Amino acid sequence: MSGRVYASILQRASACTLTLSSAAPFQCAQLKSVTSYQPRPAHHRHFSSWGTSRKHQLCSNGDESGNGRHLSTRQDLDFQLSQVQINSVLRSNEQTVSLPEFDGRELSVVRKFESNQLAANTPNEDRRSAASCLQSKGMLFGVFDGHGGWACAQAVSERLLYYVAVAMLPKESLEELEKCMEHGRPVPPILQWYKHHTDFNYRESASLYIDHLRVFWQELLDSEEHDEGMSPPDALHRAFKRLDADISLEAQVPLSNDLMKSTAIQVAFAGCTACVAHVGTDGIHVANAGDCRVVLGVQEDDGSWSAVPLSQDHNAQNQAEVERIKAQHPPSERDTVIADDRLLGVLMPLRAFGDVRFKWSHELQQSILASLESGVDLDSLNLYQYTPPNYLTPPYLDVAPEISYHKLRPQDRFLILGTDGLWDELGSEEAVRLIGEHLSGIHLQAPVSPSERQLKLGQMHELLLKRQARASPALDTNAATHLIRHALGTGEYGELCQERLATMLALPEDLARMYRDDITATVVYLNSDLARSQHR
């Protein structure tokens, strides 16, 4: 979902009119792209990840407006924010958690993690999760990007880590869980969650979620192959598939009350991509379904930073993914399965939870929606009667994650987990450099090359500005906030541009989503001393 379309806001002009609270309508200076912007059909707005990334200079003094007047950003964009207001908006969802060096069983692989979110949608459709496994080893981190509303991302963020942790439990631990449930005793905790104060759970569905988690561990108990518990990659794969199956089932079966039923249907018809990392002493396992991303930050011997991708985006830019999907359908559908870089011309991520509109038969979809009470407003639940074009041989979508493994090394310093709203604005290498320099406080500059020494005066000035921008001190102690600030506020020379950032943060709710996406970033700092001792 591209956010860089916003870059023309301050550079270009348009006839777009905005109204903020009781203020009189005013013309958006330098919003030239809006004049050619065509709103997408409703089904595209619900399901698709937006457009192609574009970035232009935002820190110019003005541009020609539709009426020929030369407009100053400072004069005409009344929704500019002060530095204090910018910081308040950026930092409102910050989270910083330091972990003990020893967790009572072994040395901790994670020293600390920092996370943040910035919404473009109202409400935010992104979710994040972090937890320590209490009855098995390691920590779990996840980022979840919802579409068609926030319902699916909310449910998956609450439930998926439990499914992973349960799958890794040995049979002895599962038996203890079952005995506690049978005799009404307190169940030993499975996870230690690290929640932000704004996080919430589906309280009305908690009993349903527990019941289906219990059915999952009962099936594991019945398996003769589950004595020692699953390995992290097997547990991740099984958890993704099982939770998605439970989401589908819950929308089809009778439930105890109308609220629980409508919630289950809303979760199933919405969708979300997911990327989860299990970090343990044996290394990092990543499970990805969709276009969230995990990148490893590596510090080389010379002090420079490099990015190692631990996941692959599942979208139309991934040719292997496109061919995988086409191979699952008749040759007659090769030209329609992926159209306009979207699944059936509608959905940009090619793997996801929920999204039963791309998995169920048309008849089942109609039947389930018709089962809702006649007085229920489908629009209020983000539900509507719609079938994707060329919907001939479902399912077209699944959630089977792609699993990767990385053995920890002393030079591996941190992980960055981000939803695609972050990666629309920053490349992996740039994100790692920003965090690396934020961590070390050292801003490495390559020597001026012989070709650069031949630059003309104006070009040399531009080079100087770029090098000065890299040496600017960080404004945020939280590394995730540092990433988001640079994702939205970096100018032409790599400098932080106050006007660009202020404008992007102050866009009205109905306009913000046209120019940027929800952003979630989690930075996980690794214990390099532990990795060093293992390599001796």
PDB file of N, CA, C and O in Angstrom, residues 230-290:
ATOM      1  N   MET A 230       6.579 -29.636  18.600  1.00  0.00           N
ATOM      2  CA  MET A 230       7.053 -29.324  17.259  1.00  0.00           C
ATOM      3  C   MET A 230       8.266 -28.402  17.304  1.00  0.00           C
ATOM      4  O   MET A 230       8.425 -27.607  18.226  1.00  0.00           O
ATOM      5  N   SER A 231       9.082 -28.481  16.277  1.00  0.00           N
ATOM      6  CA  SER A 231      10.169 -27.522  16.099  1.00  0.00           C
ATOM      7  C   SER A 231       9.576 -26.173  15.727  1.00  0.00           C
ATOM      8  O   SER A 231       8.437 -26.098  15.245  1.00  0.00           O
ATOM      9  N   PRO A 232      10.301 -25.073  15.939  1.00  0.00           N
ATOM     10  CA  PRO A 232       9.743 -23.758  15.591  1.00  0.00           C
ATOM     11  C   PRO A 232       9.215 -23.647  14.160  1.00  0.00           C
ATOM     12  O   PRO A 232       8.102 -23.138  13.971  1.00  0.00           O
ATOM     13  N   PRO A 233       9.929 -24.126  13.133  1.00  0.00           N
ATOM     14  CA  PRO A 233       9.365 -23.963  11.780  1.00  0.00           C
ATOM     15  C   PRO A 233       8.083 -24.767  11.577  1.00  0.00           C
ATOM     16  O   PRO A 233       7.127 -24.280  10.947  1.00  0.00           O
ATOM     17  N   ASP A 234       8.028 -25.985  12.132  1.00  0.00           N
ATOM     18  CA  ASP A 234       6.806 -26.783  12.002  1.00  0.00           C
ATOM     19  C   ASP A 234       5.658 -26.150  12.782  1.00  0.00           C
ATOM     20  O   ASP A 234       4.505 -26.142  12.328  1.00  0.00           O
ATOM     21  N   ALA A 235       5.967 -25.614  13.965  1.00  0.00           N
ATOM     22  CA  ALA A 235       4.931 -24.985  14.790  1.00  0.00           C
ATOM     23  C   ALA A 235       4.379 -23.743  14.109  1.00  0.00           C
ATOM     24  O   ALA A 235       3.163 -23.500  14.132  1.00  0.00           O
ATOM     25  N   LEU A 236       5.242 -22.955  13.514  1.00  0.00           N
ATOM     26  CA  LEU A 236       4.794 -21.745  12.819  1.00  0.00           C
ATOM     27  C   LEU A 236       3.870 -22.099  11.657  1.00  0.00           C
ATOM     28  O   LEU A 236       2.800 -21.509  11.483  1.00  0.00           O
ATOM     29  N   HIS A 237       4.285 -23.067  10.863  1.00  0.00           N
ATOM     30  CA  HIS A 237       3.474 -23.452   9.703  1.00  0.00           C
ATOM     31  C   HIS A 237       2.127 -24.001  10.147  1.00  0.00           C
ATOM     32  O   HIS A 237       1.076 -23.609   9.616  1.00  0.00           O
ATOM     33  N   ARG A 238       2.141 -24.875  11.134  1.00  0.00           N
ATOM     34  CA  ARG A 238       0.894 -25.484  11.607  1.00  0.00           C
ATOM     35  C   ARG A 238      -0.023 -24.426  12.215  1.00  0.00           C
ATOM     36  O   ARG A 238      -1.250 -24.452  12.016  1.00  0.00           O
ATOM     37  N   ALA A 239       0.534 -23.486  12.966  1.00  0.00           N
ATOM     38  CA  ALA A 239      -0.270 -22.460  13.632  1.00  0.00           C
ATOM     39  C   ALA A 239      -0.960 -21.555  12.624  1.00  0.00           C
ATOM     40  O   ALA A 239      -2.148 -21.230  12.771  1.00  0.00           O
ATOM     41  N   PHE A 240      -0.241 -21.127  11.590  1.00  0.00           N
ATOM     42  CA  PHE A 240      -0.847 -20.276  10.560  1.00  0.00           C
ATOM     43  C   PHE A 240      -2.039 -20.991   9.927  1.00  0.00           C
ATOM     44  O   PHE A 240      -3.137 -20.427   9.804  1.00  0.00           O
ATOM     45  N   LYS A 241      -1.825 -22.216   9.503  1.00  0.00           N
ATOM     46  CA  LYS A 241      -2.875 -22.950   8.798  1.00  0.00           C
ATOM     47  C   LYS A 241      -4.064 -23.236   9.709  1.00  0.00           C
ATOM     48  O   LYS A 241      -5.221 -23.095   9.300  1.00  0.00           O
ATOM     49  N   ARG A 242      -3.767 -23.639  10.956  1.00  0.00           N
ATOM     50  CA  ARG A 242      -4.864 -24.013  11.856  1.00  0.00           C
ATOM     51  C   ARG A 242      -5.708 -22.803  12.255  1.00  0.00           C
ATOM     52  O   ARG A 242      -6.946 -22.872  12.295  1.00  0.00           O
ATOM     53  N   LEU A 243      -5.069 -21.690  12.572  1.00  0.00           N
ATOM     54  CA  LEU A 243      -5.833 -20.510  12.960  1.00  0.00           C
ATOM     55  C   LEU A 243      -6.718 -20.039  11.806  1.00  0.00           C
ATOM     56  O   LEU A 243      -7.887 -19.671  12.017  1.00  0.00           O
ATOM     57  N   ASP A 244      -6.204 -20.060  10.590  1.00  0.00           N
ATOM     58  CA  ASP A 244      -7.026 -19.626   9.456  1.00  0.00           C
ATOM     59  C   ASP A 244      -8.220 -20.557   9.268  1.00  0.00           C
ATOM     60  O   ASP A 244      -9.332 -20.106   8.955  1.00  0.00           O
ATOM     61  N   ALA A 245      -8.000 -21.854   9.478  1.00  0.00           N
ATOM     62  CA  ALA A 245      -9.106 -22.806   9.387  1.00  0.00           C
ATOM     63  C   ALA A 245     -10.140 -22.534  10.485  1.00  0.00           C
ATOM     64  O   ALA A 245     -11.354 -22.612  10.239  1.00  0.00           O
ATOM     65  N   ASP A 246      -9.681 -22.192  11.688  1.00  0.00           N
ATOM     66  CA  ASP A 246     -10.609 -21.884  12.777  1.00  0.00           C
ATOM     67  C   ASP A 246     -11.400 -20.613  12.489  1.00  0.00           C
ATOM     68  O   ASP A 246     -12.600 -20.520  12.791  1.00  0.00           O
ATOM     69  N   ILE A 247     -10.742 -19.609  11.919  1.00  0.00           N
ATOM     70  CA  ILE A 247     -11.445 -18.369  11.556  1.00  0.00           C
ATOM     71  C   ILE A 247     -12.551 -18.664  10.554  1.00  0.00           C
ATOM     72  O   ILE A 247     -13.675 -18.150  10.665  1.00  0.00           O
ATOM     73  N   SER A 248     -12.256 -19.515   9.585  1.00  0.00           N
ATOM     74  CA  SER A 248     -13.261 -19.887   8.584  1.00  0.00           C
ATOM     75  C   SER A 248     -14.401 -20.669   9.223  1.00  0.00           C
ATOM     76  O   SER A 248     -15.578 -20.415   8.946  1.00  0.00           O
ATOM     77  N   LEU A 249     -14.064 -21.606  10.107  1.00  0.00           N
ATOM     78  CA  LEU A 249     -15.082 -22.430  10.744  1.00  0.00           C
ATOM     79  C   LEU A 249     -15.996 -21.598  11.639  1.00  0.00           C
ATOM     80  O   LEU A 249     -17.228 -21.785  11.635  1.00  0.00           O
ATOM     81  N   GLU A 250     -15.418 -20.690  12.402  1.00  0.00           N
ATOM     82  CA  GLU A 250     -16.200 -19.892  13.354  1.00  0.00           C
ATOM     83  C   GLU A 250     -17.259 -19.036  12.670  1.00  0.00           C
ATOM     84  O   GLU A 250     -18.288 -18.711  13.268  1.00  0.00           O
ATOM     85  N   ALA A 251     -16.994 -18.662  11.428  1.00  0.00           N
ATOM     86  CA  ALA A 251     -17.978 -17.857  10.688  1.00  0.00           C
ATOM     87  C   ALA A 251     -19.126 -18.708  10.158  1.00  0.00           C
ATOM     88  O   ALA A 251     -20.157 -18.164   9.745  1.00  0.00           O
ATOM     89  N   GLN A 252     -18.967 -20.038  10.184  1.00  0.00           N
ATOM     90  CA  GLN A 252     -19.978 -20.915   9.589  1.00  0.00           C
ATOM     91  C   GLN A 252     -20.862 -21.621  10.616  1.00  0.00           C
ATOM     92  O   GLN A 252     -21.970 -22.034  10.282  1.00  0.00           O
ATOM     93  N   VAL A 253     -20.387 -21.776  11.865  1.00  0.00           N
ATOM     94  CA  VAL A 253     -21.129 -22.568  12.841  1.00  0.00           C
ATOM     95  C   VAL A 253     -22.016 -21.671  13.706  1.00  0.00           C
ATOM     96  O   VAL A 253     -21.745 -20.472  13.854  1.00  0.00           O
ATOM     97  N   PRO A 254     -23.066 -22.218  14.282  1.00  0.00           N
ATOM     98  CA  PRO A 254     -23.890 -21.433  15.208  1.00  0.00           C
ATOM     99  C   PRO A 254     -23.087 -21.036  16.444  1.00  0.00           C
ATOM    100  O   PRO A 254     -22.302 -21.830  16.967  1.00  0.00           O
ATOM    101  N   LEU A 255     -23.267 -19.817  16.901  1.00  0.00           N
ATOM    102  CA  LEU A 255     -22.569 -19.328  18.088  1.00  0.00           C
ATOM    103  C   LEU A 255     -23.588 -18.845  19.108  1.00  0.00           C
ATOM    104  O   LEU A 255     -24.765 -18.656  18.799  1.00  0.00           O
ATOM    105  N   SER A 256     -23.107 -18.612  20.333  1.00  0.00           N
ATOM    106  CA  SER A 256     -24.009 -18.422  21.464  1.00  0.00           C
ATOM    107  C   SER A 256     -24.777 -17.110  21.440  1.00  0.00           C
ATOM    108  O   SER A 256     -25.840 -17.003  22.034  1.00  0.00           O
ATOM    109  N   ASN A 257     -24.237 -16.084  20.765  1.00  0.00           N
ATOM    110  CA  ASN A 257     -24.984 -14.823  20.717  1.00  0.00           C
ATOM    111  C   ASN A 257     -24.702 -14.092  19.409  1.00  0.00           C
ATOM    112  O   ASN A 257     -23.731 -14.400  18.701  1.00  0.00           O
ATOM    113  N   ASP A 258     -25.541 -13.119  19.105  1.00  0.00           N
ATOM    114  CA  ASP A 258     -25.452 -12.411  17.825  1.00  0.00           C
ATOM    115  C   ASP A 258     -24.164 -11.611  17.699  1.00  0.00           C
ATOM    116  O   ASP A 258     -23.594 -11.506  16.603  1.00  0.00           O
ATOM    117  N   LEU A 259     -23.688 -11.038  18.814  1.00  0.00           N
ATOM    118  CA  LEU A 259     -22.462 -10.242  18.756  1.00  0.00           C
ATOM    119  C   LEU A 259     -21.271 -11.117  18.394  1.00  0.00           C
ATOM    120  O   LEU A 259     -20.441 -10.746  17.558  1.00  0.00           O
ATOM    121  N   MET A 260     -21.190 -12.293  19.024  1.00  0.00           N
ATOM    122  CA  MET A 260     -20.097 -13.212  18.720  1.00  0.00           C
ATOM    123  C   MET A 260     -20.184 -13.678  17.262  1.00  0.00           C
ATOM    124  O   MET A 260     -19.164 -13.794  16.568  1.00  0.00           O
ATOM    125  N   LYS A 261     -21.397 -13.916  16.788  1.00  0.00           N
ATOM    126  CA  LYS A 261     -21.583 -14.366  15.408  1.00  0.00           C
ATOM    127  C   LYS A 261     -21.170 -13.288  14.416  1.00  0.00           C
ATOM    128  O   LYS A 261     -20.430 -13.566  13.455  1.00  0.00           O
ATOM    129  N   SER A 262     -21.622 -12.061  14.633  1.00  0.00           N
ATOM    130  CA  SER A 262     -21.276 -10.991  13.698  1.00  0.00           C
ATOM    131  C   SER A 262     -19.781 -10.709  13.722  1.00  0.00           C
ATOM    132  O   SER A 262     -19.180 -10.414  12.682  1.00  0.00           O
ATOM    133  N   THR A 263     -19.148 -10.824  14.901  1.00  0.00           N
ATOM    134  CA  THR A 263     -17.700 -10.629  14.986  1.00  0.00           C
ATOM    135  C   THR A 263     -16.968 -11.696  14.196  1.00  0.00           C
ATOM    136  O   THR A 263     -16.024 -11.401  13.446  1.00  0.00           O
ATOM    137  N   ALA A 264     -17.381 -12.944  14.344  1.00  0.00           N
ATOM    138  CA  ALA A 264     -16.722 -14.046  13.622  1.00  0.00           C
ATOM    139  C   ALA A 264     -16.835 -13.865  12.113  1.00  0.00           C
ATOM    140  O   ALA A 264     -15.872 -14.103  11.371  1.00  0.00           O
ATOM    141  N   ILE A 265     -17.992 -13.443  11.636  1.00  0.00           N
ATOM    142  CA  ILE A 265     -18.173 -13.233  10.198  1.00  0.00           C
ATOM    143  C   ILE A 265     -17.343 -12.046   9.726  1.00  0.00           C
ATOM    144  O   ILE A 265     -16.724 -12.081   8.656  1.00  0.00           O
ATOM    145  N   GLN A 266     -17.313 -10.998  10.537  1.00  0.00           N
ATOM    146  CA  GLN A 266     -16.521  -9.822  10.182  1.00  0.00           C
ATOM    147  C   GLN A 266     -15.046 -10.178  10.079  1.00  0.00           C
ATOM    148  O   GLN A 266     -14.349  -9.752   9.148  1.00  0.00           O
ATOM    149  N   VAL A 267     -14.541 -10.981  11.025  1.00  0.00           N
ATOM    150  CA  VAL A 267     -13.130 -11.405  11.004  1.00  0.00           C
ATOM    151  C   VAL A 267     -12.839 -12.207   9.746  1.00  0.00           C
ATOM    152  O   VAL A 267     -11.814 -12.011   9.080  1.00  0.00           O
ATOM    153  N   ALA A 268     -13.734 -13.122   9.389  1.00  0.00           N
ATOM    154  CA  ALA A 268     -13.487 -14.005   8.255  1.00  0.00           C
ATOM    155  C   ALA A 268     -13.523 -13.268   6.922  1.00  0.00           C
ATOM    156  O   ALA A 268     -12.749 -13.581   6.006  1.00  0.00           O
ATOM    157  N   PHE A 269     -14.423 -12.285   6.783  1.00  0.00           N
ATOM    158  CA  PHE A 269     -14.540 -11.574   5.511  1.00  0.00           C
ATOM    159  C   PHE A 269     -13.495 -10.472   5.370  1.00  0.00           C
ATOM    160  O   PHE A 269     -13.177 -10.073   4.247  1.00  0.00           O
ATOM    161  N   ALA A 270     -12.983  -9.952   6.474  1.00  0.00           N
ATOM    162  CA  ALA A 270     -11.823  -9.066   6.394  1.00  0.00           C
ATOM    163  C   ALA A 270     -10.592  -9.937   6.153  1.00  0.00           C
ATOM    164  O   ALA A 270     -10.694 -11.157   6.006  1.00  0.00           O
ATOM    165  N   GLY A 271      -9.441  -9.339   6.116  1.00  0.00           N
ATOM    166  CA  GLY A 271      -8.221 -10.118   5.899  1.00  0.00           C
ATOM    167  C   GLY A 271      -7.032  -9.453   6.550  1.00  0.00           C
ATOM    168  O   GLY A 271      -7.096  -8.287   6.953  1.00  0.00           O
ATOM    169  N   CYS A 272      -5.951 -10.196   6.667  1.00  0.00           N
ATOM    170  CA  CYS A 272      -4.699  -9.569   7.129  1.00  0.00           C
ATOM    171  C   CYS A 272      -3.516 -10.409   6.699  1.00  0.00           C
ATOM    172  O   CYS A 272      -3.595 -11.633   6.596  1.00  0.00           O
ATOM    173  N   THR A 273      -2.432  -9.725   6.414  1.00  0.00           N
ATOM    174  CA  THR A 273      -1.152 -10.385   6.200  1.00  0.00           C
ATOM    175  C   THR A 273      -0.453 -10.485   7.547  1.00  0.00           C
ATOM    176  O   THR A 273      -0.778  -9.763   8.497  1.00  0.00           O
ATOM    177  N   ALA A 274       0.513 -11.390   7.650  1.00  0.00           N
ATOM    178  CA  ALA A 274       1.159 -11.622   8.939  1.00  0.00           C
ATOM    179  C   ALA A 274       2.607 -12.029   8.742  1.00  0.00           C
ATOM    180  O   ALA A 274       2.929 -12.791   7.824  1.00  0.00           O
ATOM    181  N   CYS A 275       3.444 -11.526   9.625  1.00  0.00           N
ATOM    182  CA  CYS A 275       4.845 -11.922   9.643  1.00  0.00           C
ATOM    183  C   CYS A 275       5.234 -12.120  11.100  1.00  0.00           C
ATOM    184  O   CYS A 275       5.099 -11.208  11.922  1.00  0.00           O
ATOM    185  N   VAL A 276       5.688 -13.327  11.444  1.00  0.00           N
ATOM    186  CA  VAL A 276       6.007 -13.683  12.825  1.00  0.00           C
ATOM    187  C   VAL A 276       7.435 -14.219  12.881  1.00  0.00           C
ATOM    188  O   VAL A 276       7.832 -15.048  12.053  1.00  0.00           O
ATOM    189  N   ALA A 277       8.190 -13.753  13.865  1.00  0.00           N
ATOM    190  CA  ALA A 277       9.560 -14.216  14.081  1.00  0.00           C
ATOM    191  C   ALA A 277       9.655 -14.910  15.434  1.00  0.00           C
ATOM    192  O   ALA A 277       9.199 -14.367  16.449  1.00  0.00           O
ATOM    193  N   HIS A 278      10.208 -16.111  15.451  1.00  0.00           N
ATOM    194  CA  HIS A 278      10.561 -16.800  16.698  1.00  0.00           C
ATOM    195  C   HIS A 278      12.068 -16.647  16.876  1.00  0.00           C
ATOM    196  O   HIS A 278      12.848 -17.082  16.027  1.00  0.00           O
ATOM    197  N   VAL A 279      12.468 -16.016  17.975  1.00  0.00           N
ATOM    198  CA  VAL A 279      13.882 -15.749  18.248  1.00  0.00           C
ATOM    199  C   VAL A 279      14.295 -16.602  19.434  1.00  0.00           C
ATOM    200  O   VAL A 279      13.775 -16.439  20.550  1.00  0.00           O
ATOM    201  N   GLY A 280      15.209 -17.526  19.195  1.00  0.00           N
ATOM    202  CA  GLY A 280      15.695 -18.413  20.251  1.00  0.00           C
ATOM    203  C   GLY A 280      17.191 -18.611  20.151  1.00  0.00           C
ATOM    204  O   GLY A 280      17.847 -18.090  19.238  1.00  0.00           O
ATOM    205  N   THR A 281      17.742 -19.388  21.085  1.00  0.00           N
ATOM    206  CA  THR A 281      19.189 -19.600  21.093  1.00  0.00           C
ATOM    207  C   THR A 281      19.655 -20.367  19.858  1.00  0.00           C
ATOM    208  O   THR A 281      20.818 -20.268  19.472  1.00  0.00           O
ATOM    209  N   ASP A 282      18.731 -21.115  19.236  1.00  0.00           N
ATOM    210  CA  ASP A 282      19.112 -21.856  18.040  1.00  0.00           C
ATOM    211  C   ASP A 282      19.024 -21.024  16.773  1.00  0.00           C
ATOM    212  O   ASP A 282      19.362 -21.496  15.691  1.00  0.00           O
ATOM    213  N   GLY A 283      18.543 -19.788  16.884  1.00  0.00           N
ATOM    214  CA  GLY A 283      18.486 -18.914  15.719  1.00  0.00           C
ATOM    215  C   GLY A 283      17.132 -18.244  15.572  1.00  0.00           C
ATOM    216  O   GLY A 283      16.308 -18.236  16.497  1.00  0.00           O
ATOM    217  N   ILE A 284      16.920 -17.688  14.403  1.00  0.00           N
ATOM    218  CA  ILE A 284      15.686 -16.941  14.107  1.00  0.00           C
ATOM    219  C   ILE A 284      14.903 -17.693  13.038  1.00  0.00           C
ATOM    220  O   ILE A 284      15.423 -17.987  11.962  1.00  0.00           O
ATOM    221  N   HIS A 285      13.651 -17.999  13.347  1.00  0.00           N
ATOM    222  CA  HIS A 285      12.736 -18.583  12.372  1.00  0.00           C
ATOM    223  C   HIS A 285      11.666 -17.544  12.053  1.00  0.00           C
ATOM    224  O   HIS A 285      11.068 -16.971  12.967  1.00  0.00           O
ATOM    225  N   VAL A 286      11.421 -17.310  10.780  1.00  0.00           N
ATOM    226  CA  VAL A 286      10.433 -16.323  10.348  1.00  0.00           C
ATOM    227  C   VAL A 286       9.385 -17.011   9.493  1.00  0.00           C
ATOM    228  O   VAL A 286       9.712 -17.783   8.586  1.00  0.00           O
ATOM    229  N   ALA A 287       8.121 -16.739   9.812  1.00  0.00           N
ATOM    230  CA  ALA A 287       7.000 -17.209   8.994  1.00  0.00           C
ATOM    231  C   ALA A 287       6.293 -15.991   8.422  1.00  0.00           C
ATOM    232  O   ALA A 287       5.886 -15.094   9.166  1.00  0.00           O
ATOM    233  N   ASN A 288       6.139 -15.960   7.103  1.00  0.00           N
ATOM    234  CA  ASN A 288       5.532 -14.796   6.460  1.00  0.00           C
ATOM    235  C   ASN A 288       4.439 -15.230   5.496  1.00  0.00           C
ATOM    236  O   ASN A 288       4.603 -16.168   4.719  1.00  0.00           O
ATOM    237  N   ALA A 289       3.310 -14.518   5.570  1.00  0.00           N
ATOM    238  CA  ALA A 289       2.224 -14.686   4.609  1.00  0.00           C
ATOM    239  C   ALA A 289       1.741 -13.296   4.224  1.00  0.00           C
ATOM    240  O   ALA A 289       1.062 -12.632   4.997  1.00  0.00           O
ATOM    241  N   GLY A 290       2.131 -12.834   3.044  1.00  0.00           N
ATOM    242  CA  GLY A 290       1.732 -11.508   2.588  1.00  0.00           C
ATOM    243  C   GLY A 290       2.913 -10.593   2.371  1.00  0.00           C
ATOM    244  O   GLY A 290       4.009 -11.034   2.030  1.00  0.00           O
TER     245      GLY A 290
END
